[in-house]
DNA sequence: TTGTAGGCGTTATCAT
DNA sequence: ATGATAACGCCTACAA
């Protein structure tokens, strides 16, 4: 059977399409009796307004775009999947739909050019800033998620504070030679975590030693490589990893050197990836709140769509230390 | 600046909108000189057809829906994120867009009711069959992904064959008391993997012992629970896990009992989750080809949209054994 | 080769 | 309270 239209309902009910439209939309007065009749018929026919016709006249699609960098999203080690479903759930509560797209460069996605979305969630810190500015100039409502920059609304994790806490935790346990590793530092989130690490050292009167910092490579082996490089030139008693996959991968490098965790080297990660439960020993890490991030980002975006001319707002979400067994639980002997 | 319309280009070029439409769409003859002029102007104005207007008249949205069960997708331990990005990339190659939605029950998603998609990818084996049939009756082109049933087109992994291979691998290594664990057997994929396990035993003349089969619970601890139950009543020398997270979680239970892997118990997983690299020892597992699955599903769906009246086709993708260190590499001593 | 006109399904502005 | 009617932007006969 075909999708019913307003016209079909109108004929069935013996009224005009205008009346049917009013009855169903609730805008404009309709006699209560005919309204009920129309509603029953519409229900029976399984009517729902055609989205194309609606958005053509209403000038909105009730679609939100979820944009992510193609490389980032292809990486298996990302928590954006969970973020995505949380966003979709949140959008659905508000009668919006989610359009998912990846971007590879700074050219304007067809999603935008063809007017397929009313607003945008730009996810991750690797989307080209030039693209972000182009979008802003189009006056398209948008919110950065897990990323931030001046002049654009954003919702993100407190990376600096989180890494500070993680490092302070290790210091509290008695560690003095604490290393920092990342797949790469060419990434805003990782830079911020590095910054938090440095600030924690400073706040506790420990010297910063560049020899205790190592980068690896992008990919699942990043932490393994970084940790290998580090252990060739230094003997840290603990290491802060820029994220959990890096930490897990580093743990393999540590074990490969015959060192025990946490007795000889403590490890702390970041993200509370499900992975963290399965490492041996289970990984102490900083939990980030993806569902909160999703809800706040959606709320902000919808607000921005209602009322576009607002100063940019930046929403920073704190992290939480999850203590497992990779750092040891009591101060180490010096 | 506003989005340009055909009319704007027409005025600029001094022709009618019909001519512009023809020039841009390529359908219908247009003088080569004016065509070039129109193309240049359109290019300069950054024109792209308005999607709502187009789909209203063309009766298609150029949107494909990616549907997944809400619970399934919220679980962090799923590889559908990777599948999603692969699908999006494939769709984009064909000028289609991806609409992502989760379903919670068998009520018709608004995506469908409001005509927001031309076709559907139904992902995972936990979508309600009643919903699938309703969609079929609407004559909406659709393909099941990582799932299959008679009468509906599908693209899926060879779970039976994969589990057969995994089990045969263990048998080849000399194992005779081989267990099977899963978070749950109330899942088609896991049932099929169980079936593959049984067939391998049978094919090699080993008895099937129900005592060597254990279920756990849904969630990250599923494998831990299942393995715990199993070890209380039996002494397997190896275990086939229904997927990698289950295997990783089971490894923790095995270690908690003081047993060594692979010396005392061999473990093989399924999926080749990135997780498999980080377990200790790294996990031997069956690789599934998500990107292939995505490409084949998209190709099939687009074909189905062109030519709807075709008999259903079922595309089964074989898996590949990835040998790491969790099973040992040489036959065990009996 | 080009333009005119009608229509896709919906909403909104007028009359009545 | 209800019904014509005119958009919305695009495509496509049909006519010129």
Tab-separated table of C-alpha atoms in Angstrom, chain A residues 1 3-4 45-56 59 61-63 68 70 73-74 76-77 81-82 84-86 88-89 92 95 97-104 110-116 137-139 220-221 245-246 248-250 252 255 274-275 277-280 282, chain B residues 1 3-4 45-56 59 61-63 68 70 73-77 81-82 84-86 88-89 92 97-104 110-116 137-139 220-221 245-246 248-249 252 255 273-275 277-280 282:
chain	number	residue	atom	x	y	z
A	1	UNK	CA	0.000	0.000	0.000
A	3	UNK	CA	1.873	6.194	1.865
A	4	UNK	CA	-1.273	8.222	2.572
A	45	UNK	CA	-4.305	5.031	7.438
A	46	UNK	CA	-1.017	5.227	9.282
A	47	UNK	CA	-0.440	8.763	8.154
A	48	UNK	CA	2.782	10.663	8.766
A	49	UNK	CA	3.688	13.881	6.977
A	50	UNK	CA	6.087	13.557	4.084
A	51	UNK	CA	9.409	14.873	5.235
A	52	UNK	CA	10.445	16.350	1.902
A	53	UNK	CA	7.262	18.372	1.485
A	54	UNK	CA	7.386	19.533	5.065
A	55	UNK	CA	10.953	20.693	5.036
A	56	UNK	CA	10.479	22.382	1.696
A	59	UNK	CA	12.620	25.452	5.695
A	61	UNK	CA	14.711	19.211	7.909
A	62	UNK	CA	14.617	18.155	11.543
A	63	UNK	CA	17.917	16.498	10.790
A	68	UNK	CA	33.626	13.138	12.339
A	70	UNK	CA	37.224	9.859	8.409
A	73	UNK	CA	36.336	7.233	12.876
A	74	UNK	CA	37.938	4.329	11.096
A	76	UNK	CA	38.898	0.897	15.949
A	77	UNK	CA	40.150	2.496	19.148
A	81	UNK	CA	30.548	4.847	18.761
A	82	UNK	CA	29.165	5.127	22.226
A	84	UNK	CA	27.008	8.436	18.627
A	85	UNK	CA	24.302	6.238	20.069
A	86	UNK	CA	23.922	8.541	23.038
A	88	UNK	CA	20.946	9.647	18.608
A	89	UNK	CA	18.909	8.766	21.652
A	92	UNK	CA	15.130	11.271	19.141
A	95	UNK	CA	12.028	14.538	17.462
A	97	UNK	CA	17.017	12.632	13.275
A	98	UNK	CA	20.686	11.931	12.924
A	99	UNK	CA	22.660	12.122	9.747
A	100	UNK	CA	26.086	10.511	10.078
A	101	UNK	CA	28.952	11.596	7.864
A	102	UNK	CA	32.713	11.474	7.797
A	103	UNK	CA	34.867	14.225	6.357
A	104	UNK	CA	38.212	13.743	4.711
A	110	UNK	CA	27.174	17.701	0.539
A	111	UNK	CA	25.151	17.291	3.698
A	112	UNK	CA	25.479	21.047	4.069
A	113	UNK	CA	25.424	22.102	0.445
A	114	UNK	CA	22.211	20.258	-0.208
A	115	UNK	CA	20.567	21.583	2.913
A	116	UNK	CA	20.084	18.208	4.510
A	137	UNK	CA	30.154	31.692	8.131
A	138	UNK	CA	27.202	29.854	6.679
A	139	UNK	CA	25.536	30.648	9.998
A	220	UNK	CA	47.162	0.134	17.857
A	221	UNK	CA	50.884	-0.307	18.409
A	245	UNK	CA	44.740	1.807	24.190
A	246	UNK	CA	48.123	3.478	24.489
A	248	UNK	CA	47.369	-1.258	27.229
A	249	UNK	CA	49.839	-1.361	24.412
A	250	UNK	CA	52.558	0.093	26.647
A	252	UNK	CA	52.896	-5.179	26.658
A	255	UNK	CA	56.181	-6.901	30.193
A	274	UNK	CA	36.102	-1.136	28.115
A	275	UNK	CA	39.568	-2.387	27.294
A	277	UNK	CA	38.937	-4.005	32.433
A	278	UNK	CA	40.680	-6.631	30.382
A	279	UNK	CA	44.307	-5.637	30.738
A	280	UNK	CA	46.461	-7.517	33.192
A	282	UNK	CA	43.160	-4.050	35.167
B	1	UNK	CA	24.986	34.568	2.331
B	3	UNK	CA	21.907	29.245	-0.524
B	4	UNK	CA	21.545	29.918	-4.247
B	45	UNK	CA	27.662	30.603	-6.492
B	46	UNK	CA	28.377	27.269	-4.870
B	47	UNK	CA	25.093	25.860	-6.031
B	48	UNK	CA	23.760	22.483	-4.969
B	49	UNK	CA	20.142	21.413	-5.431
B	50	UNK	CA	17.941	21.677	-2.369
B	51	UNK	CA	17.433	18.190	-1.114
B	52	UNK	CA	13.856	18.710	0.075
B	53	UNK	CA	12.671	20.095	-3.247
B	54	UNK	CA	14.487	17.416	-5.165
B	55	UNK	CA	13.162	14.517	-3.198
B	56	UNK	CA	9.660	15.923	-3.262
B	59	UNK	CA	10.267	10.742	-4.935
B	61	UNK	CA	15.755	11.101	-0.718
B	62	UNK	CA	19.118	9.633	-1.578
B	63	UNK	CA	19.243	8.635	2.056
B	68	UNK	CA	20.517	-1.095	14.834
B	70	UNK	CA	19.363	0.330	20.820
B	73	UNK	CA	24.553	-0.339	19.936
B	74	UNK	CA	24.957	1.071	23.399
B	75	UNK	CA	27.172	-1.779	24.406
B	76	UNK	CA	30.742	-0.624	24.151
B	77	UNK	CA	31.768	-4.086	23.043
B	81	UNK	CA	31.173	1.373	14.837
B	82	UNK	CA	33.697	0.210	12.323
B	84	UNK	CA	29.146	2.070	10.262
B	85	UNK	CA	32.032	4.110	8.963
B	86	UNK	CA	32.714	1.591	6.256
B	88	UNK	CA	29.132	5.547	5.160
B	89	UNK	CA	32.232	5.632	3.007
B	92	UNK	CA	29.217	8.342	-0.205
B	97	UNK	CA	23.763	9.718	2.632
B	98	UNK	CA	23.480	7.793	5.832
B	99	UNK	CA	20.762	8.186	8.389
B	100	UNK	CA	21.640	6.494	11.667
B	101	UNK	CA	18.905	5.309	14.008
B	102	UNK	CA	18.438	2.901	16.858
B	103	UNK	CA	15.253	0.939	17.431
B	104	UNK	CA	13.913	-0.138	20.784
B	110	UNK	CA	9.679	7.686	12.023
B	111	UNK	CA	12.535	7.417	9.582
B	112	UNK	CA	10.237	5.188	7.575
B	113	UNK	CA	6.884	6.742	8.290
B	114	UNK	CA	8.075	10.152	7.225
B	115	UNK	CA	9.728	8.836	4.110
B	116	UNK	CA	13.200	9.929	5.066
B	137	UNK	CA	5.467	-5.390	3.438
B	138	UNK	CA	6.038	-1.703	2.865
B	139	UNK	CA	8.168	-2.852	-0.049
B	220	UNK	CA	31.569	-6.869	29.991
B	221	UNK	CA	31.782	-9.474	32.732
B	245	UNK	CA	35.386	-9.631	24.782
B	246	UNK	CA	34.044	-12.884	26.205
B	248	UNK	CA	39.325	-11.632	27.259
B	249	UNK	CA	37.014	-11.626	30.208
B	252	UNK	CA	40.820	-13.083	33.728
B	255	UNK	CA	44.130	-16.464	35.742
B	273	UNK	CA	38.476	-7.141	18.041
B	274	UNK	CA	41.330	-4.651	18.588
B	275	UNK	CA	41.127	-5.887	22.147
B	277	UNK	CA	46.052	-7.568	20.627
B	278	UNK	CA	46.083	-6.323	24.175
B	279	UNK	CA	45.231	-9.418	26.124
B	280	UNK	CA	48.008	-11.358	27.811
B	282	UNK	CA	47.542	-11.926	22.684
